[in-house]
Short mmCIF file of C-alpha atoms in Angstrom, two decimals:
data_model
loop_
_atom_site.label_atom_id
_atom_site.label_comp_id
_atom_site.label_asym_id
_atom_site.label_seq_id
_atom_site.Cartn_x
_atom_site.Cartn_y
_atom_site.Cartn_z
CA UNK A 292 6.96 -14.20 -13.22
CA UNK A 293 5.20 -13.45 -9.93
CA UNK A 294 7.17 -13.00 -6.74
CA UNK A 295 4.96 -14.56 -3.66
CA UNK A 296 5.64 -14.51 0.21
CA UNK A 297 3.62 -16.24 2.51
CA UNK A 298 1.98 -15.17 5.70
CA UNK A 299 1.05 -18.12 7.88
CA UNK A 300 1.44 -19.49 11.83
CA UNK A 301 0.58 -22.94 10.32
CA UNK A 302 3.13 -24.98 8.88
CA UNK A 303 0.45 -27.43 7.62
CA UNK A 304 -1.56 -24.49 6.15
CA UNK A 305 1.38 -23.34 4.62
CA UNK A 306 2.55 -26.55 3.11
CA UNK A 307 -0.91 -27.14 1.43
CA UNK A 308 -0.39 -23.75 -0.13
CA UNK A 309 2.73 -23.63 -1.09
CA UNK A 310 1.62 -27.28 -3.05
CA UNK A 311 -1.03 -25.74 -4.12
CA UNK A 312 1.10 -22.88 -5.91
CA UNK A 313 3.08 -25.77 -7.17
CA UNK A 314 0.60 -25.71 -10.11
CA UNK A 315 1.72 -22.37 -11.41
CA UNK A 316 5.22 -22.45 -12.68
CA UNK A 317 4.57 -18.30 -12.81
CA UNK A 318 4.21 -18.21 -9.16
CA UNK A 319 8.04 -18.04 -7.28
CA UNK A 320 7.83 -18.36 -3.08
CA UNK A 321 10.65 -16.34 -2.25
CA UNK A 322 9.87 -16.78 1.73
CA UNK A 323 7.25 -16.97 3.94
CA UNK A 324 7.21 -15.45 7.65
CA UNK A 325 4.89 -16.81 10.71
CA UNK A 326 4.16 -13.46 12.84
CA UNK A 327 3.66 -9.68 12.74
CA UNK A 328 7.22 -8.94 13.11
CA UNK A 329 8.53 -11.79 10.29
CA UNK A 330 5.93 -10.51 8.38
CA UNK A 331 6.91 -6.78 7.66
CA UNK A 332 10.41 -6.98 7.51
CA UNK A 333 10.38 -9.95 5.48
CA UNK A 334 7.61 -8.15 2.92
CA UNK A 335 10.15 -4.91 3.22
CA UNK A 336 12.44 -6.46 2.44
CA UNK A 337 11.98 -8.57 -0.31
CA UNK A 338 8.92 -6.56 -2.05
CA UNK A 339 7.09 -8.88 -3.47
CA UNK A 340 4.55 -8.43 -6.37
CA UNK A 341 1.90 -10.97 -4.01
CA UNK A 342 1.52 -12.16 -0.34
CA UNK A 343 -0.96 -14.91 0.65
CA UNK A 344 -2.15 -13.33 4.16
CA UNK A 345 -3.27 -15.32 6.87
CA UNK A 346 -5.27 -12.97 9.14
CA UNK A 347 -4.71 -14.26 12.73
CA UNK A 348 -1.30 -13.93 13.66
CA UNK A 349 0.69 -13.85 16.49
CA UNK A 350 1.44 -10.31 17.13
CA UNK A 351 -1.68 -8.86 16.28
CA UNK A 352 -3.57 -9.75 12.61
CA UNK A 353 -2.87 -9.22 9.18
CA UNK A 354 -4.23 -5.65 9.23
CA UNK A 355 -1.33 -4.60 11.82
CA UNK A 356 0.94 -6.03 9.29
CA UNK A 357 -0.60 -3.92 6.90
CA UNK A 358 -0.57 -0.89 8.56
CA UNK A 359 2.98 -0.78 9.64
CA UNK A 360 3.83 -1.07 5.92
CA UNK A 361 5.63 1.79 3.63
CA UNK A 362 4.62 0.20 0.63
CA UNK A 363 1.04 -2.20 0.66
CA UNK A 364 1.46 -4.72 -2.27
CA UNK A 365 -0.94 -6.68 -3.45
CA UNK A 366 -2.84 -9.10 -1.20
CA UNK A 367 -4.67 -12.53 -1.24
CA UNK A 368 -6.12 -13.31 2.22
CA UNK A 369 -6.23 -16.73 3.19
CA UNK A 370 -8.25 -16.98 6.15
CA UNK A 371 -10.82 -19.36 8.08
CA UNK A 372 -13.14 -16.20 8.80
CA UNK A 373 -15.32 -14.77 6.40
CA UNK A 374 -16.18 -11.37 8.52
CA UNK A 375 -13.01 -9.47 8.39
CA UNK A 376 -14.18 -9.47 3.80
CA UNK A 377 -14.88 -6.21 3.40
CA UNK A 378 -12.35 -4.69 5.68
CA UNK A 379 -9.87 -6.37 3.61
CA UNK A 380 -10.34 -4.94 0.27
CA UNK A 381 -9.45 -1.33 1.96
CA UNK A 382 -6.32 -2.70 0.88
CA UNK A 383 -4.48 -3.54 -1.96
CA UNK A 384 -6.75 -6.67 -2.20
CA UNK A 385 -6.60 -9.20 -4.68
CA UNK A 386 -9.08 -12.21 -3.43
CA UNK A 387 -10.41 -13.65 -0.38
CA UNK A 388 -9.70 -17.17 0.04
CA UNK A 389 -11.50 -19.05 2.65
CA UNK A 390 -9.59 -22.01 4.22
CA UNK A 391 -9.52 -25.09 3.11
CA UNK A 392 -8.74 -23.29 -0.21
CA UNK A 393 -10.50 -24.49 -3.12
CA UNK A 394 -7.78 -25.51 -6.04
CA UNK A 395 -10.74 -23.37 -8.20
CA UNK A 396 -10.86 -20.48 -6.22
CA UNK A 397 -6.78 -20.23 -6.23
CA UNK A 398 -6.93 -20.31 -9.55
CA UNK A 399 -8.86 -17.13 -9.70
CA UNK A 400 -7.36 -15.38 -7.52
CA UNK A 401 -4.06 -16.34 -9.89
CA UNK A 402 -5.89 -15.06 -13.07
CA UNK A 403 -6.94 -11.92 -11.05
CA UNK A 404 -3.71 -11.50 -10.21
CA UNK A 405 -1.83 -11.81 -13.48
CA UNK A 406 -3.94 -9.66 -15.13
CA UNK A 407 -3.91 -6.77 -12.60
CA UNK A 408 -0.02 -7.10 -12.82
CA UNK A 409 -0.52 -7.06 -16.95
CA UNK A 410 -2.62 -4.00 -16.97
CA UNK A 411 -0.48 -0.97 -16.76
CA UNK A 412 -1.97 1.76 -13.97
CA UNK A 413 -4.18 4.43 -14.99
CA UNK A 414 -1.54 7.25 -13.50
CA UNK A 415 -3.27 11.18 -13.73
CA UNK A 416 -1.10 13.87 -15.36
CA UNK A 417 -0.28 16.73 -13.68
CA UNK A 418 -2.73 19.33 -14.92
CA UNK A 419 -5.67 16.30 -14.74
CA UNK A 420 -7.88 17.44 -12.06
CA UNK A 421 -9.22 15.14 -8.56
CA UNK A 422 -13.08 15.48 -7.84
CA UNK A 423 -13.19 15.98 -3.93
CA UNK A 424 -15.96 15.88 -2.25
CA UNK A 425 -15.78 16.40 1.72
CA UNK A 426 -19.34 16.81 2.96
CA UNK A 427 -20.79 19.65 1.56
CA UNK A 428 -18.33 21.58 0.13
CA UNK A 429 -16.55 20.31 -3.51
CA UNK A 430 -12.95 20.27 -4.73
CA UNK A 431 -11.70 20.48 -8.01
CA UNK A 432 -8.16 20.13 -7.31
CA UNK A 433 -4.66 19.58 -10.14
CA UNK A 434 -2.26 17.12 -8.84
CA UNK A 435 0.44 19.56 -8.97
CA UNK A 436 -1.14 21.75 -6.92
CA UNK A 437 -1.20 19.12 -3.97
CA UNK A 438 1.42 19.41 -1.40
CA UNK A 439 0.53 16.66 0.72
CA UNK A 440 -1.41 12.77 1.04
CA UNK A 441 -1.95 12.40 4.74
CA UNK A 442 -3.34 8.95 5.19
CA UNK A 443 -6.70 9.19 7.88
CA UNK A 444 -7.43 5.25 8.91
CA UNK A 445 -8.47 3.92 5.55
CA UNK A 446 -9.12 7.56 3.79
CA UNK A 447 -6.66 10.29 2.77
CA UNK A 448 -6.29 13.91 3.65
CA UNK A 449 -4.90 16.38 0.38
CA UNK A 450 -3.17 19.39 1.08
CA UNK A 451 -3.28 22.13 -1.31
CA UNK A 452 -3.66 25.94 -0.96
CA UNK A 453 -5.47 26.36 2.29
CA UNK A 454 -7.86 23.25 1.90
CA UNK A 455 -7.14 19.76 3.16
CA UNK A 456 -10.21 18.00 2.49
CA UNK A 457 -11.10 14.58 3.09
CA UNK A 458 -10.81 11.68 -0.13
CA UNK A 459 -12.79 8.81 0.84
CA UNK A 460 -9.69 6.35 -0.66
CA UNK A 461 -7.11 4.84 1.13
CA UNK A 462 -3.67 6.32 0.89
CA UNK A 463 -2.01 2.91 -0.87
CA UNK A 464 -4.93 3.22 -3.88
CA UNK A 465 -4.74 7.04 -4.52
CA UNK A 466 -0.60 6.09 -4.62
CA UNK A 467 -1.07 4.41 -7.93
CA UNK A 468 -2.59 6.79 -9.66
CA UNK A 469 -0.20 9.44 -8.94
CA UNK A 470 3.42 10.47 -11.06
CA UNK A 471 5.90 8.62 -9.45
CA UNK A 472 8.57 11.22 -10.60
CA UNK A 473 6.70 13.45 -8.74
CA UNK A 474 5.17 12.00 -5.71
CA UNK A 475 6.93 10.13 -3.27
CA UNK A 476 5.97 8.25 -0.14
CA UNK A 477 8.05 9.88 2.34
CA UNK A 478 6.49 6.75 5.38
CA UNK A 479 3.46 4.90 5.97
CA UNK A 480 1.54 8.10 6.50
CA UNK A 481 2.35 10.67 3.98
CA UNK A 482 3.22 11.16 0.48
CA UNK A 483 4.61 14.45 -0.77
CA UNK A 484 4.85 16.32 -3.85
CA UNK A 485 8.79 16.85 -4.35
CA UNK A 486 8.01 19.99 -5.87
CA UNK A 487 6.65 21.61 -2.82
CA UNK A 488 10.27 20.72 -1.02
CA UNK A 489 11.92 23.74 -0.08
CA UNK A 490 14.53 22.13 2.93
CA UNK A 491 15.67 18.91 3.41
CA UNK A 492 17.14 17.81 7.22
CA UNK A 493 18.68 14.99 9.25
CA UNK A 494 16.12 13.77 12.00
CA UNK A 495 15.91 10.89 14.62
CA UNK A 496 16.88 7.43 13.80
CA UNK A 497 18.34 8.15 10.79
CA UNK A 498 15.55 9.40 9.09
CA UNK A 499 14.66 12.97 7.27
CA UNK A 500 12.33 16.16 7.81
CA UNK A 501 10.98 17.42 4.49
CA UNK A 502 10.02 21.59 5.19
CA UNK A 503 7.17 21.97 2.05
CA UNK A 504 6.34 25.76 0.59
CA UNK A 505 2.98 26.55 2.43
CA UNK A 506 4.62 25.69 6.40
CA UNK A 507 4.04 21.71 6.39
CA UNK A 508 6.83 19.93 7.81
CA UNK A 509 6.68 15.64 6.89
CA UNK A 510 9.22 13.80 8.13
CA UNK A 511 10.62 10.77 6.01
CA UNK A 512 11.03 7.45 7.46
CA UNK A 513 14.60 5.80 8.22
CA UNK A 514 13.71 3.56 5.26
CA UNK A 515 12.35 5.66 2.85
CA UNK A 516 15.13 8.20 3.08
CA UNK A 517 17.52 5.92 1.41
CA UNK A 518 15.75 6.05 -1.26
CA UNK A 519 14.53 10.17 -0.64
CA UNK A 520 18.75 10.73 -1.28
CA UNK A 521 18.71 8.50 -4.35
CA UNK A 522 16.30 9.90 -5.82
CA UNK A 523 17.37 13.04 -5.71
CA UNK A 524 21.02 12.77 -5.69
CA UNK A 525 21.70 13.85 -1.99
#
């Protein structure tokens, strides 16, 4: 079963999608949300495994939705402008679909979709090492041995020893491929290795500041730190 919210302004837009999607018995709309705002929370809160993004939005666009994310899943823009394709698949980009959407092209985006959510993710072991390159200098660089994921726009900065060089993937992709016992996503910005965490203390708005061996401080989103004490039993 596939979990779907949609992002839309248009009721009639909607309502041709959401009949659209009747065709697919795997496909279940929990909700769907008509702004920026709507949007996040509503994709926060019920983490979905798909949304069907409109891009113009009241509030700003489907990349500000994107961008005030914690979590990015996957996406199927459905959009009446074909320029804002490449930017898209910075994300967590499934297909493209140009309005009026094609019953054909849904249904590919459907088969791309069930069988990225069939194939299990590629995740590096510790001790498997990441090929950086960052202009003219070269990394060879063990997962364990990373402190920190700063996301940079749509690229990501990795701390480890004294290096942060620059990994020309966005923060969301280089996520996936990462232990999730051992990497968390403290906010929308950074992911840390837990093993790095030396301190652990309250900070504004009901959030956390992680202190990591090596002097970086990250601080943990109000969000994320419910699930920061889960995890580790705090």
């Amino acid at each position: 079963m596939i979990d779907a919210v949609i992002v839309e302004d248009s009721p009639l837009a909607r309502f041709e999608l959401e009949h659209l999607l009747k065709s697919y018995p795997q496909v279940t709309i929990v909700s769907h949300a008509g702004d920026v705002d709507a949007a996040v929370s509503l994709i926060e809160t019920a983490s979905p495994d798909v949304v069907f993004l409109d891009i113009d939005l009241p509030g700003g666009n489907a990349f500000t939705v994107l961008e005030r994310l914690t979590r990015v899943p996957r996406i199927v823009f459905t959009t009446a402008f074909d320029e804002y394709a490449l930017k898209s698949f910075a994300f967590n980009t499934i297909d493209y679909l140009l309005k009026p959407i094609e019953p054909r092209r849904l249904a590919q985006a459907i088969q791309k979709l069930s069988d990225t959510m069939q194939a299990a993710p590629a995740r590096r072991s510790m001790d498997s090492p990441i090929f950086i390159k960052d202009g003219e200098r070269c990394f060879l660089v063990k997962p364990r041995d990373v402190r920190v994921i700063e996301a940079v726009g749509n690229y990501s900065r990795v701390y480890f020893q004294t290096h942060s060089p620059l990994l020309y993937r966005p923060l969301g992709a280089v996520e996936t491929q990462l232990a999730p016992e051992k990497f968390f996503r403290a906010s929308r910005r950074y992911i840390v290795n837990l093993d790095y965490v030396e301190q652990v203390a309250p900070w504004s708005n009901g959030g956390l500041m992680l202190s990591l061996r090596g002097g970086l401080e990250v601080e943990v989103s109000r969000r994320q730190s419910a699930r920061f004490k889960d995890l580790l039993s705090l």
